Every structure is written in structure tokens, then in C-alpha cells.
Coordinates of C-alpha atoms in Angstrom, one line a residue:
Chain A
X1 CA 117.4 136.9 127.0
X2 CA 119.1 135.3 124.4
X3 CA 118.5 131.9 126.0
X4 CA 115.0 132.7 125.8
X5 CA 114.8 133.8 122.4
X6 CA 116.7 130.4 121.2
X7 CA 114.4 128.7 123.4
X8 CA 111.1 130.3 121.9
X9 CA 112.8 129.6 118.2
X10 CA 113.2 126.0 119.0
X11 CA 109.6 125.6 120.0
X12 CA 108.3 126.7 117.3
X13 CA 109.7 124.9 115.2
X14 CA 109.1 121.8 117.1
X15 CA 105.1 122.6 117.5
X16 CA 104.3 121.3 113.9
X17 CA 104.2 117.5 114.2
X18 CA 107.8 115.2 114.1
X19 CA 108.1 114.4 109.9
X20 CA 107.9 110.8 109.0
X21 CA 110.1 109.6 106.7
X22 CA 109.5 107.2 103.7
X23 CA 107.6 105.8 101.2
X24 CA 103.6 106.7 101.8
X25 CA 101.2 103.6 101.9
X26 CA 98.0 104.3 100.3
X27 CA 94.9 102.5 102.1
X28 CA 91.6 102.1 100.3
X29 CA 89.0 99.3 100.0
X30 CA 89.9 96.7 96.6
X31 CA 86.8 97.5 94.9
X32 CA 88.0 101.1 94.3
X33 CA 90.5 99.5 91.8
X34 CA 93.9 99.9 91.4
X35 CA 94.3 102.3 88.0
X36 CA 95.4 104.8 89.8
X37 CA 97.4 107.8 88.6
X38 CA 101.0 108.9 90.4
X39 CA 103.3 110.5 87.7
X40 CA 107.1 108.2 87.7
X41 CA 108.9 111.4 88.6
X42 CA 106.7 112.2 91.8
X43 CA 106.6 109.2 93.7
X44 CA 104.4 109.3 97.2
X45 CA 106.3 109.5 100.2
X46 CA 105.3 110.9 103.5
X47 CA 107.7 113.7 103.7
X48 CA 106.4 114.7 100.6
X49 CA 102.5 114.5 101.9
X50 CA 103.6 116.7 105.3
X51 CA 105.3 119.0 103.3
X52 CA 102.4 119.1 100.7
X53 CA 99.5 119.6 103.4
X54 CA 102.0 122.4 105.2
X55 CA 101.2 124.1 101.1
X56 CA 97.6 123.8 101.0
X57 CA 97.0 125.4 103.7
X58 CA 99.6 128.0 103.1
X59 CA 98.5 131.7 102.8
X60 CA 101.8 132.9 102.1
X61 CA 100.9 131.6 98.6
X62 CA 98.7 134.2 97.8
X63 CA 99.5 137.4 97.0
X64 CA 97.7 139.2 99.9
X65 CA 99.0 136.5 102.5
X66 CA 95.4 135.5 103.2
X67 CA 94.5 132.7 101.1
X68 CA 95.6 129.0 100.6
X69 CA 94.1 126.0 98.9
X70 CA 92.1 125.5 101.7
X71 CA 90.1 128.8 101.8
X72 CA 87.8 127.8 98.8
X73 CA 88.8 123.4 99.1
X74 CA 87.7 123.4 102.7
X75 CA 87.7 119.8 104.7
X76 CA 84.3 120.2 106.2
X77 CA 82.9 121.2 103.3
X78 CA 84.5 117.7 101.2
X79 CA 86.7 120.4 99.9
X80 CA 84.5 123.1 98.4
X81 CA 84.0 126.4 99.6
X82 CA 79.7 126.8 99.6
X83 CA 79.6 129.3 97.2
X84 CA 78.8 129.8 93.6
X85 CA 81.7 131.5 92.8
X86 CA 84.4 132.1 95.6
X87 CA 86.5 135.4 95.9
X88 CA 90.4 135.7 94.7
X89 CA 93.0 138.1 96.3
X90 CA 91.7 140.9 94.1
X91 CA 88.4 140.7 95.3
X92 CA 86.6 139.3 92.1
X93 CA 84.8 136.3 91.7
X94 CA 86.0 132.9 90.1
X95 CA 84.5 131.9 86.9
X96 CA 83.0 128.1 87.9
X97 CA 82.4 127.0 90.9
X98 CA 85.0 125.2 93.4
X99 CA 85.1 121.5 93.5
X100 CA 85.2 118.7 95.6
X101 CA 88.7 117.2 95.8
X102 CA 88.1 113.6 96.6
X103 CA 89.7 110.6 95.3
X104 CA 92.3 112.5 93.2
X105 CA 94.2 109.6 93.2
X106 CA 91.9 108.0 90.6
X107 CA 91.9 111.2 88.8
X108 CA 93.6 112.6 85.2
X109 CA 91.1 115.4 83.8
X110 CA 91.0 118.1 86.0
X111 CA 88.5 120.8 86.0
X112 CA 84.8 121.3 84.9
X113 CA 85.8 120.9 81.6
X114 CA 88.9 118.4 81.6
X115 CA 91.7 121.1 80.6
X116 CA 94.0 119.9 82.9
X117 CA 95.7 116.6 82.8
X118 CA 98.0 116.2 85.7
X119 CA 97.3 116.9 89.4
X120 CA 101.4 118.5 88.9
X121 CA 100.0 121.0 86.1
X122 CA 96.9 121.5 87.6
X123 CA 98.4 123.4 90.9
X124 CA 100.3 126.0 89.3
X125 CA 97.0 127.6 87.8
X126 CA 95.3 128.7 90.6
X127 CA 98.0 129.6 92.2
X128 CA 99.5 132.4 89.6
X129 CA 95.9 133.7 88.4
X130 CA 95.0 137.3 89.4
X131 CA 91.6 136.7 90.5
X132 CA 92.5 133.3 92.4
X133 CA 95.5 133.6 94.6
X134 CA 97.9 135.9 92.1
X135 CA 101.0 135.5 92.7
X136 CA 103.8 134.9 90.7
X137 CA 105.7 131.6 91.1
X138 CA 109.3 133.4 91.9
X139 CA 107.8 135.6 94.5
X140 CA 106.3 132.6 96.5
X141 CA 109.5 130.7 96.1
X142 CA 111.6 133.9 97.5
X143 CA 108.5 133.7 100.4
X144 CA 109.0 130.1 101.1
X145 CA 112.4 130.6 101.5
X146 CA 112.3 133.1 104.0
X147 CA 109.9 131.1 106.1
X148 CA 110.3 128.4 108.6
X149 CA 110.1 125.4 108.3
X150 CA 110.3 125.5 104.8
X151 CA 113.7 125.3 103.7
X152 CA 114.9 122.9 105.5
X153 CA 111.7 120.8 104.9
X154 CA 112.1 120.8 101.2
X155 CA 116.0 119.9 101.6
X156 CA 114.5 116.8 103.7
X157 CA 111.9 115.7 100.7
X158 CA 113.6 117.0 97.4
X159 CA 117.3 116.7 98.7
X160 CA 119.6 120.0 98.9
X161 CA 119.9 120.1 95.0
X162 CA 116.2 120.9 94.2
X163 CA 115.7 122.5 97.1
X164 CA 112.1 125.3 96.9
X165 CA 111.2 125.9 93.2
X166 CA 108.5 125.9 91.2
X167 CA 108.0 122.1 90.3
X168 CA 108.9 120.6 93.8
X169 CA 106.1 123.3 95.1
X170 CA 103.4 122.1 92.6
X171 CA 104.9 118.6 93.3
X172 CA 104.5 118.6 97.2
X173 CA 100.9 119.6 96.7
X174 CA 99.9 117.2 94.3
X175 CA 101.5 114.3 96.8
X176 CA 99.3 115.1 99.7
X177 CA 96.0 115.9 97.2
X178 CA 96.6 112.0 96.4
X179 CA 96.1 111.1 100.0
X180 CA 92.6 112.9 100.3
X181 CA 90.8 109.3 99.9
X182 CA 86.8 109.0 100.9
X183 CA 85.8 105.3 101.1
X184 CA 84.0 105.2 104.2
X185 CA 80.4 106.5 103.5
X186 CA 77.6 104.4 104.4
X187 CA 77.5 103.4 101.0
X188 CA 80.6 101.8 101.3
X189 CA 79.8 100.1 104.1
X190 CA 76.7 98.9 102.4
X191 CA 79.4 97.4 100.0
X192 CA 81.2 95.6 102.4
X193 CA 78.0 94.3 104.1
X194 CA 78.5 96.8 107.0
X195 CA 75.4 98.9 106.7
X196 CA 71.9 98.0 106.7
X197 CA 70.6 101.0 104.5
X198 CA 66.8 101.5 104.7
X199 CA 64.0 100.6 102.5
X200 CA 64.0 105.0 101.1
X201 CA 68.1 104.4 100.8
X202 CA 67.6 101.1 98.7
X203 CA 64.7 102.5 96.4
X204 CA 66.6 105.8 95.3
X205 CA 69.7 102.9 94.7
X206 CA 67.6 100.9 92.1
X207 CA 66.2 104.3 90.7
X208 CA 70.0 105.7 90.7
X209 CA 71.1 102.7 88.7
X210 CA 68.2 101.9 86.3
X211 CA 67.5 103.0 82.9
X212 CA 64.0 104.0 83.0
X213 CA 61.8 101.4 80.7
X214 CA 57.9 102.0 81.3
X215 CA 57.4 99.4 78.4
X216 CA 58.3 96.8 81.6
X217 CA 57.3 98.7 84.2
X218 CA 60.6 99.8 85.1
X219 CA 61.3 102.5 87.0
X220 CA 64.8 104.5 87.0
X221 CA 66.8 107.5 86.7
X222 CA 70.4 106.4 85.0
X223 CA 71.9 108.6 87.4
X224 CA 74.6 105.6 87.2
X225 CA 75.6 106.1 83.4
X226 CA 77.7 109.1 84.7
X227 CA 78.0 109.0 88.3
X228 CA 78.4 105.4 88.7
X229 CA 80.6 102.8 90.0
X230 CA 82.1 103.0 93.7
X231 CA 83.5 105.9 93.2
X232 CA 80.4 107.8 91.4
X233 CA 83.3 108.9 89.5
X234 CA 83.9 108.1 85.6
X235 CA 85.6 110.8 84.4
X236 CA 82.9 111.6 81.8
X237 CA 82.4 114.6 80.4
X238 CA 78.6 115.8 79.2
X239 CA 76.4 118.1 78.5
X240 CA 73.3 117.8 81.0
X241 CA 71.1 119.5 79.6
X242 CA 71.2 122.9 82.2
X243 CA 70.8 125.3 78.8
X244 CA 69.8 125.2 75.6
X245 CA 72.8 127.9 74.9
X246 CA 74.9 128.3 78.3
X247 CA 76.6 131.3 79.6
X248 CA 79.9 129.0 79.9
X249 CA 80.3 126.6 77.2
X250 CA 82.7 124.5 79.0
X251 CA 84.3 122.1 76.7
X252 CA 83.0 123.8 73.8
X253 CA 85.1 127.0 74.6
X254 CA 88.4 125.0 73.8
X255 CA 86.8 122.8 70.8
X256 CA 84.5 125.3 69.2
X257 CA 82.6 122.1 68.3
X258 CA 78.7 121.8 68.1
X259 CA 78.8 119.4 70.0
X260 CA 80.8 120.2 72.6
X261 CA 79.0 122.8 73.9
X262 CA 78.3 122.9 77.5
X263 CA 80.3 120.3 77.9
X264 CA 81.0 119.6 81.8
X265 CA 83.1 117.0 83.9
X266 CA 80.5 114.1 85.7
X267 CA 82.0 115.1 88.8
X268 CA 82.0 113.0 91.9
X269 CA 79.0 112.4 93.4
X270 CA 80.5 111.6 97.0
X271 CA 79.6 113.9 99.8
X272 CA 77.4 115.5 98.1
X273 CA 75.4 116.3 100.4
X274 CA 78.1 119.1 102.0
X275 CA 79.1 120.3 98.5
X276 CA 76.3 123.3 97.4
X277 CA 75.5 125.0 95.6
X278 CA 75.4 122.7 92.8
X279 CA 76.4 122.5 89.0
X280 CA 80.1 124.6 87.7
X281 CA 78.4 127.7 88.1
X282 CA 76.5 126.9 91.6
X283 CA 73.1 127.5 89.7
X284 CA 71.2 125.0 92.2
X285 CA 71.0 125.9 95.9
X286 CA 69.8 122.3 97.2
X287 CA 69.6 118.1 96.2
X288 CA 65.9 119.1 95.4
X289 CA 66.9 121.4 92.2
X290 CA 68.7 119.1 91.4
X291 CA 66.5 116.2 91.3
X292 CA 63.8 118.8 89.6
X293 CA 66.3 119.1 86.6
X294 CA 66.9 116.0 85.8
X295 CA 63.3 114.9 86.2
X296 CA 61.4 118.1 84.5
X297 CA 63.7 120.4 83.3
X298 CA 66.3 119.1 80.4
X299 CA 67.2 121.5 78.0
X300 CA 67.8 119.6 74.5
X301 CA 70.4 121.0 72.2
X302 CA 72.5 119.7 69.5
X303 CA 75.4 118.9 72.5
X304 CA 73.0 117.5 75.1
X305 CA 74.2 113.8 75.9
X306 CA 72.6 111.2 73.8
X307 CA 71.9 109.5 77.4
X308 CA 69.1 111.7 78.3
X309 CA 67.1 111.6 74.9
X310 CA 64.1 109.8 74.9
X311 CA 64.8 108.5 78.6
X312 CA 61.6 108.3 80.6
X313 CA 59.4 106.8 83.1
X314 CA 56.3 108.0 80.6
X315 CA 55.7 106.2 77.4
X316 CA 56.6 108.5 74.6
X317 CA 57.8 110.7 77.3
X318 CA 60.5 113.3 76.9
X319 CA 61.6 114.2 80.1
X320 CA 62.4 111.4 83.2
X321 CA 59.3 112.0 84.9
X322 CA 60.2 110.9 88.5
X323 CA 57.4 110.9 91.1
X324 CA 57.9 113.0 94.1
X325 CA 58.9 110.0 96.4
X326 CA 61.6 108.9 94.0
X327 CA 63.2 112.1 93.7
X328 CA 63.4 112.1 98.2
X329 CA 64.4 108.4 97.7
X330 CA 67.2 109.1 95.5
X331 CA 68.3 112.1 98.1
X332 CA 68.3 109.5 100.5
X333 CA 70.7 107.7 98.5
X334 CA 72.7 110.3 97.9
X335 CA 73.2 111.3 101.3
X336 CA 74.5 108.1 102.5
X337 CA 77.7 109.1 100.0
X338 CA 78.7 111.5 102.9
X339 CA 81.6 110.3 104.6
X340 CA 82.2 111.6 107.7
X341 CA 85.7 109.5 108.7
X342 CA 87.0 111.8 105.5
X343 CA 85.5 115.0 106.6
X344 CA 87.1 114.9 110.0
X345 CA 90.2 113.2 109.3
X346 CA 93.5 115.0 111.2
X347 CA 95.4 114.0 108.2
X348 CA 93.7 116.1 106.0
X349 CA 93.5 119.5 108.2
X350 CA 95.4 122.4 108.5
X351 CA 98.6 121.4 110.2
X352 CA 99.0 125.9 110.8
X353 CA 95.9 126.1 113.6
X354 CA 97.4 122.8 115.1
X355 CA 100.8 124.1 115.3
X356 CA 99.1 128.0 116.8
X357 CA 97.3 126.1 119.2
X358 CA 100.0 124.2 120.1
X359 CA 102.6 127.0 120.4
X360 CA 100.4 129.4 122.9
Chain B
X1 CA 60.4 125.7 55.3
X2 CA 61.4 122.3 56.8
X3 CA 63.9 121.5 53.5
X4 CA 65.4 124.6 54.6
X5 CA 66.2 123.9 58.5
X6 CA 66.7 120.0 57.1
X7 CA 69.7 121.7 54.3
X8 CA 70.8 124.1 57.4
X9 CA 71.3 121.1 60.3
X10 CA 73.3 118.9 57.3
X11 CA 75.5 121.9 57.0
X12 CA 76.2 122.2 60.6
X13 CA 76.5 118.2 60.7
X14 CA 79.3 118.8 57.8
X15 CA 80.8 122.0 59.5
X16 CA 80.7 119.6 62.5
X17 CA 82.1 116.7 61.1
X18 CA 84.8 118.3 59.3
X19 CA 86.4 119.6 62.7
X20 CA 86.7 116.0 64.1
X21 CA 89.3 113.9 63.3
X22 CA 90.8 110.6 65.5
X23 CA 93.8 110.6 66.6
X24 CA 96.3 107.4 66.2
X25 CA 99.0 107.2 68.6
X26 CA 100.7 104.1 70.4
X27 CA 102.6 101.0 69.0
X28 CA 102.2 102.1 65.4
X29 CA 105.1 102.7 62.9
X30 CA 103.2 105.9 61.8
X31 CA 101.2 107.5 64.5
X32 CA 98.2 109.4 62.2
X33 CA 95.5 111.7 62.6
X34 CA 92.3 110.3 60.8
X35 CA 89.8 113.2 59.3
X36 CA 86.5 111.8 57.9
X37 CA 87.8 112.9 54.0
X38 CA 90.7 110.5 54.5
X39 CA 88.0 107.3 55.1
X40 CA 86.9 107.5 51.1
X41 CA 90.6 106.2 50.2
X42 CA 89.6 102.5 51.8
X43 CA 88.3 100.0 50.6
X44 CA 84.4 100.5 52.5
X45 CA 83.0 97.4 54.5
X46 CA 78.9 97.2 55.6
X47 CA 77.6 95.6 58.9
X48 CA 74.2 95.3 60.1
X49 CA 73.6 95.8 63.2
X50 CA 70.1 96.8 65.6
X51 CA 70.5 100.2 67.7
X52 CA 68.9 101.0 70.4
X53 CA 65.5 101.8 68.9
X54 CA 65.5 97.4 68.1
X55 CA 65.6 97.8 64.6
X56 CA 68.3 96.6 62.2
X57 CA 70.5 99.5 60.7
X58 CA 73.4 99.2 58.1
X59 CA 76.2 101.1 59.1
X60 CA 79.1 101.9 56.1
X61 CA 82.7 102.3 57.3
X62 CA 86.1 100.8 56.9
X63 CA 87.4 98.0 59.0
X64 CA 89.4 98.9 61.9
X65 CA 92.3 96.8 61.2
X66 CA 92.4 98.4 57.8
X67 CA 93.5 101.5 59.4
X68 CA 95.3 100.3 61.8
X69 CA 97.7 98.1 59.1
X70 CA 97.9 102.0 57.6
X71 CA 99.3 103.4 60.4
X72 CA 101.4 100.4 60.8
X73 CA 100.5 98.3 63.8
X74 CA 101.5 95.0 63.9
X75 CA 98.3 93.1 62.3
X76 CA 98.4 90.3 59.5
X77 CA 102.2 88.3 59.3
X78 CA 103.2 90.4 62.1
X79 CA 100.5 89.5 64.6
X80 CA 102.5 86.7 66.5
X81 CA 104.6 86.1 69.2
X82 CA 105.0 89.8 71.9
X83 CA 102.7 91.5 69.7
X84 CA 99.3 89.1 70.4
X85 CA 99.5 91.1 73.8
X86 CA 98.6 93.7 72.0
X87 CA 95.6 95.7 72.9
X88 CA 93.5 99.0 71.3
X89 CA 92.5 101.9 73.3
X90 CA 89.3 103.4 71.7
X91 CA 88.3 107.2 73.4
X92 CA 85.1 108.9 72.8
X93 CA 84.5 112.8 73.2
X94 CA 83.0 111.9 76.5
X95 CA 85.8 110.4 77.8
X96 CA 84.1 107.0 77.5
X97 CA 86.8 104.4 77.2
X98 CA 86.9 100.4 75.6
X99 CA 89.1 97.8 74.7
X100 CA 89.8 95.2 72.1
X101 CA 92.8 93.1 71.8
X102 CA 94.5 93.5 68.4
X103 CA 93.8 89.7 67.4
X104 CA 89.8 90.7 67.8
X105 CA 90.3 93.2 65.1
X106 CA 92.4 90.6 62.7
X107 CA 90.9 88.7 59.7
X108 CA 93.2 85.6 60.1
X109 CA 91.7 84.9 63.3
X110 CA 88.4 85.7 63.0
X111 CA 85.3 86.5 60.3
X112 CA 83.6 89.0 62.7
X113 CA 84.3 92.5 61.5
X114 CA 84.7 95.4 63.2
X115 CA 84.1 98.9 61.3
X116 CA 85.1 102.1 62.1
X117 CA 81.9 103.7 60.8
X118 CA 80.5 106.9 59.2
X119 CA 77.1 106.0 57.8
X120 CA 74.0 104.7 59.1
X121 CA 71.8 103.8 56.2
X122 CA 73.6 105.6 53.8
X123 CA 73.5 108.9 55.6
X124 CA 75.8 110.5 57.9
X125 CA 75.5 109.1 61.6
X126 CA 73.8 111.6 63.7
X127 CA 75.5 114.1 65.5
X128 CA 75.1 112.5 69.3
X129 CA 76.9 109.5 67.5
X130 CA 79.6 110.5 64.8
X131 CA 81.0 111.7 62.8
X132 CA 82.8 108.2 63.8
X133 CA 81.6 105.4 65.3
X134 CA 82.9 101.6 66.3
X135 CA 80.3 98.8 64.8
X136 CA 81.1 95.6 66.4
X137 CA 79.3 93.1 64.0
X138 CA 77.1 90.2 66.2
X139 CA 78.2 91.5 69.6
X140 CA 75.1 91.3 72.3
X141 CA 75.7 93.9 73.9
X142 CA 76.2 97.7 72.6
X143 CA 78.6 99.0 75.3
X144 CA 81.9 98.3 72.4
X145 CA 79.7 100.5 69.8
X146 CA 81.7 103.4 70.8
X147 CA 80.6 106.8 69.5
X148 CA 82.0 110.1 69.0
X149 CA 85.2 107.5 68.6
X150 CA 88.4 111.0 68.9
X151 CA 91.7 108.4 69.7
X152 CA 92.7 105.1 69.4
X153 CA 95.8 104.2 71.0
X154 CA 97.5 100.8 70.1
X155 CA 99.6 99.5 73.3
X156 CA 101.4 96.6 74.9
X157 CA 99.9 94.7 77.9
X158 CA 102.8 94.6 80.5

């Protein structure tokens, strides 16, 4: 009996994959650029990444053992949840809307409205509020330490000394949310000469790039002055004209300036096609609000981004103006941003259901 | 009626303004942080200059490597040798970032000026472009005519 216990302890904690050891390689394509953010004291290794990903997805963070990371940054989903607002242990709603975590790497404002400067600061937040997963950082390091593998894991990656705190927790995490790279949507593809896009994909391109100028007959949308580059990522921060006075005044709410009101991160743009409901507070349910807002509906106020005054496909016009073909065409366009490669990869998914499956 | 929401909008530009200040940080002796009352103390430079609506504006301001000598970066005597890899960071509210490299900014080596500036035409800029902005005098394109300028950060290239 005792053999078999000792036997049934072994296996399970041989059912999570083998660790790899040393320093982790990060892979993406040269035109992403390499200014790249990875603090001196928390250097990438792989131990550090398993150990990291074993967190996300850890319930025992929370304080009703039920949710992790990954219940509102969920793979399939590029890391959101599909809500507006997503539910915390005490049953209440979040105040924005999850996000998308994709190329954190590249990263150094976190949140809608940039309050956040380090993927090592950032963790800690969700992670102790009430309504999120509310639980105190010395009760989830007494957890951890009660809990295979963990000790001996964190030994392994921090060495004996550090050991399970409160930094080398936040620290783990922030090593594997590095890794969660997308560069393999269609529209990278296109980049490299891979991918033939079609003649819908290539119109809402131009439009996404172009500054609309109907003195020449040129049509656009400027989506590209905040969502642009490879990354549709610029870590720009704007007011985009959702309300003349918002609910949520973003920014504004830790300036108090004029014109910082409803002031909201530019966020990524990639797989956005799996990321509704749309916007900090989830306010559009589909690609088509969306486009309908920034063609019809921009609220001007003393904060609304200079970018969006007096840009239109109309002379003298005040709003964009896109026909009804441009807005699809620029869907189009967007949807070629999905990257499935990213949405499916094992390295990114919760190592726990492996490790159940594995152990029954 | 219209003098009275023109007199209430200046207010709120002031109220506005006032708030805003740039912060100086990086390779400078004294690392400052810039409010638009301090800006009357220089020496102010004009450069003319067309926006985006094609016509020619004058902006009012002070030059850039005015402040920066201030706050005591290495320009004039002491711009030679390590410190021509020099380079300024200059951060707008958005988040927008550009870049000059100190010498751009210096009078020995060039006549071009670059202004910090407060005024278009004698008024204050508006409020989707100040209370500071960056005038880069004779440059072609606009993308250096940073607005809503909030940091500049004066570092080494390594």
C-alpha cells in the first residue's frame, strides 16, 4: 500500500512536462524590431517561462481557488475573456474590459489607460484586488508552498535563497507573458511575401493606412496613425471620440486634465477578430460597430484626438464618411490579423488539463 | 454670448495649461520640471512655419537648447568628444515619441532653430497642440513638430 501510494506520488509529479533548463530564445520575424522590454533583474530563461505558465493558469491564486489569469486572458480567445466586464471571486464585475495579451514583449504601458509600467508591477494588481482574484500576496505564497510542484520548482528557477515570495511570483509570470508572441497572421505572411491577400483584403489595407484627402481623390481611414506598424501596436494613448463626457475617463481620472479625458491605450489590433466585445468598456458587440464609429459616429470634445478633426472622405466633411464596401474591406483586413499558430500554440496553454489528462 | 463662451474656453485653456508642465530628466546636471510661467524668464525666439491647414503660422517660444544649457546638458564648449552621441528624447501626452541628436539642437553647428513653443500667432496654441509644442524651423515634414511635448529626456547612445 505504501508502495502504491509512493508510486501514485511519483506520477504525479512526473505528469507535468520534464523542465528545461536555460536561457529562453525569443523567436519573432526582424521587422517586429528589437526594442524590446525585459527588466535587468528578470532575465528570460525557460525555467522561469514553465514556472510562469504553471501561475497563469493557477486557481490557487484566487481567493475562492477558482480563478487564474487564464479565466478572463483565455488562449482561444487571443487572451480576452468575451465579455464586457468579467466576474471577480466576489462575484462583481470588473471595471474595463479584459485585454488581449499579445506581444507583451514590445510592451511598457500597461492597461486602458497606461497606469502600469512594468509587466513585474502590473501582475500583482489583479491578483490582490477584491473584485478580481482577492487574495492577499502572503496567503497565496503560504498556498504555493503547500502545493506540488511548486516549491521545489521555484528553488530550481530563483535558487533556494529566494525561494516562493511575492516578487519571484509576479516575476515568473511576467517571464512567460513575454513569450506570448503573435507574428504569424496572414498579414504577416503578406509581409514576408507568403500570402496572396485578395483584392477586399488589399483595399481595406490602403483605406487602413491612408489619410483620407477628397481634395485628390483619396480615399482612407488613418486607422494606421494609432494602430499601425507590424504590430498594430504604438503604445498611443487617445481619446477616440466614443463620448463627448464618458462614464470612465480613463487617463483623465489620474491627470484631471481637460485634455486627458477619455483618454484610452491604442491597443493591439491583432486578432481582433476573436477579441469582442470591443472598446475598455465592451460597448461594441461586433467589427461592424466599430467601423460605424469611426465612420459616422465621433463624439468631439475638448480631449478628442487632434487626428480625427477635420479627417474626411467629404469635402468640408466632419466625420470619415466611409462607404459601406470600405467599411467590409477594412473588416477584411482586419481579419487577416488573426493568427491562428498563436491561438493554438501548446506553449501558451494550460499545462494543469495536460497534466489531469495525462495523470488518469 | 459668444465673448462669453470665447472668455470661458481661454479660462479652461489657462486652467489647462497651468497643470502641464515638461519634465527634464537624463544626462543633465540639474534634472527640471518646466511649467509654462517659467518660459517668460528666456530670452523668446520666433519661427515661421505652415501647419497642416498650408498656411504660414509664427510660432513664439524659446529655443530648445536654451533650456536644455539651463538644466545643464552638455551643449556649447562642452558639446565634443562622448557627448556628440548624445541624443534627446521628446514624449507627448499621447505617448508619441521623437528624436534629435543634441548637435541638431546646437547653434555652433547649425543656424536652423528649434523652439520649444507656446504661441501660435501670438496666442496660446490650441489645446489639441500645447500648452507646449516642438517647432522644427524648415523641416519638410511635420512628424518632429511634437505636440502636447510632457518629457524630454537627454541620453547617451550606447
Amino acid at each position: 500500500m505504501v508502495l502504491l501510494l509512493a508510486f501514485v506520488g511519483t506520477i504525479t509529479s512526473w505528469t507535468y512536462d520534464p523542465v528545461p533548463i536555460g536561457p529562453y530564445q525569443f523567436n519573432y520575424p526582424t521587422n517586429f524590431g528589437n526594442r524590446t522590454f525585459i527588466p535587468d533583474d528578470n532575465p528570460t530563461t525557460k525555467e522561469g517561462v514553465y514556472l510562469g505558465r504553471m501561475l497563469f493558469y493557477e486557481t490557487a491564486l484566487s481567493a475562492n481557488n477558482k480563478i487564474s489569469c487564464g479565466t478572463c486572458h483565455q488562449q482561444a480567445l487571443a487572451f480576452t475573456d468575451g465579455k464586457a466586464f468579467s466576474t471577480g471571486v466576489d462575484g462583481s464585475l470588473t471595471s474595463r474590459s479584459s485585454m488581449s495579451l499579445a506581444n507583451m514583449l514590445w510592451s511598457r504601458k500597461l492597461f486602458w489607460d497606461g497606469r502600469s509600467n512594468a509587466l513585474e508591477g502590473q501582475a500583482a494588481i489583479p491578483m490582490q484586488n477584491p473584485h478580481e482574484m482577492g487574495q492577499m500576496m502572503q496567503t497565496t505564497v503560504r498556498k504555493l508552498s503547500r502545493k506540488m510542484p511548486y516549491p521545489e520548482l521555484f528553488d530550481k528557477v530563483f535558487g533556494k535563497e529566494e525561494g516562493i515570495n511575492g516578487v519571484t511570483i509576479i516575476k515568473a509570470i511576467a517571464q512567460f507573458e513575454r513569450t506570448l508572441i503573435s507574428a504569424n497572421s496572414k498579414y504577416d505572411q503578406y509581409l514576408q511575401g507568403k500570402h496572396k491577400p485578395t483584392k477586399q483584403e488589399l483595399q481595406g489595407l490602403a483605406l487602413f493606412n491612408n489619410a483620407p484627402q477628397p481634395a485628390k481623390s483619396i480615399r482612407g481611414a488613418n486607422c494606421s496613425r494609432c494602430h499601425g506598424g507590424v504590430k498594430t501596436y504604438m503604445e498611443l494613448f487617445h481619446n477616440n471620440g466614443l463620448d463627448t463626457v464618458g462614464k470612465d475617463a480613463g487617463i483623465g481620472s489620474l491627470t484631471a486634465l481637460a485634455t486627458d479625458q477619455g483618454r484610452f491605450k491604442a491597443p493591439t489590433l491583432r486578432n481582433i477578430a476573436l477579441t469582442a466585445p470591443y472598446m475598455h468598456d465592451g460597448r461594441f458587440k461586433n467589427l461592424d460597430e466599430v467601423l460605424d464609429h469611426y465612420s459616422d459616429h465621433i463624439k468631439t470634445s475638448a480631449a478628442l484626438s487632434d487626428i480625427f478633426r477635420g479627417a474626411s472622405n467629404r469635402k468640408d466633411g466632419t466625420q470619415l464618411s466611409l462607404k459601406a464596401d470600405e467599411k467590409k474591406a477594412i473588416i477584411a483586413f482586419l481579419s487577416m490579423l488573426t493568427d491562428d499558430t498563436f491561438i493554438h500554440d501548446p506553449r501558451f496553454s494550460d499545462p494543469h488539463i495536460a497534466a489531469t489528462i495525462s495523470n488518469k | 454670448m459668444k465673448q462669453l463662451l470665447t472668455t470661458i474656453i481661454i479660462c479652461f485653456i489657462a486652467i489647462t495649461a497651468l497643470a502641464q508642465s515638461i519634465k527634464i530628466s537624463g544626462e543633465v546636471a540639474a534634472p527640471t520640471e518646466l511649467k509654462l510661467a517659467d518660459m517668460a524668464q528666456y530670452p523668446q525666439t520666433e519661427v515661421s512655419r505652415k501647419d497642416r491647414d498650408g498656411k504660414d503660422h509664427k510660432y513664439t517660444g524659446v529655443l530648445l537648447s536654451t533650456i536644455l544649457q539651463k538644466a545643464g546638458a552638455t551643449l556649447g564648449k562642452d558639446l565634443k568628444g562622448e557627448n556628440l552621441t548624445k541624443y534627446i528624447t521628446v514624449e507627448a501626452s499621447d505617448g508619441y515619441q521623437v528624436l534629435f541628436a543634441l548637435a541638431e539642437l546646437d547653434k555652433d553647428f547649425t543656424d536652423r532653430q528649434i523652439i520649444l513653443a507656446t504661441k501660435i500667432d501670438g496666442q496660446p496654441l490650441a489645446l489639441a497642440d500645447g500648452p507646449f509644442r516642438i517647432i522644427v524651423e524648415g523641416e519638410k515634414k511635420p512628424a518632429r513638430c511634437i505636440k502636447q511635448v510632457t518629457a524630454i529626456k537627454v541620453a547617451f547612445a550606447k
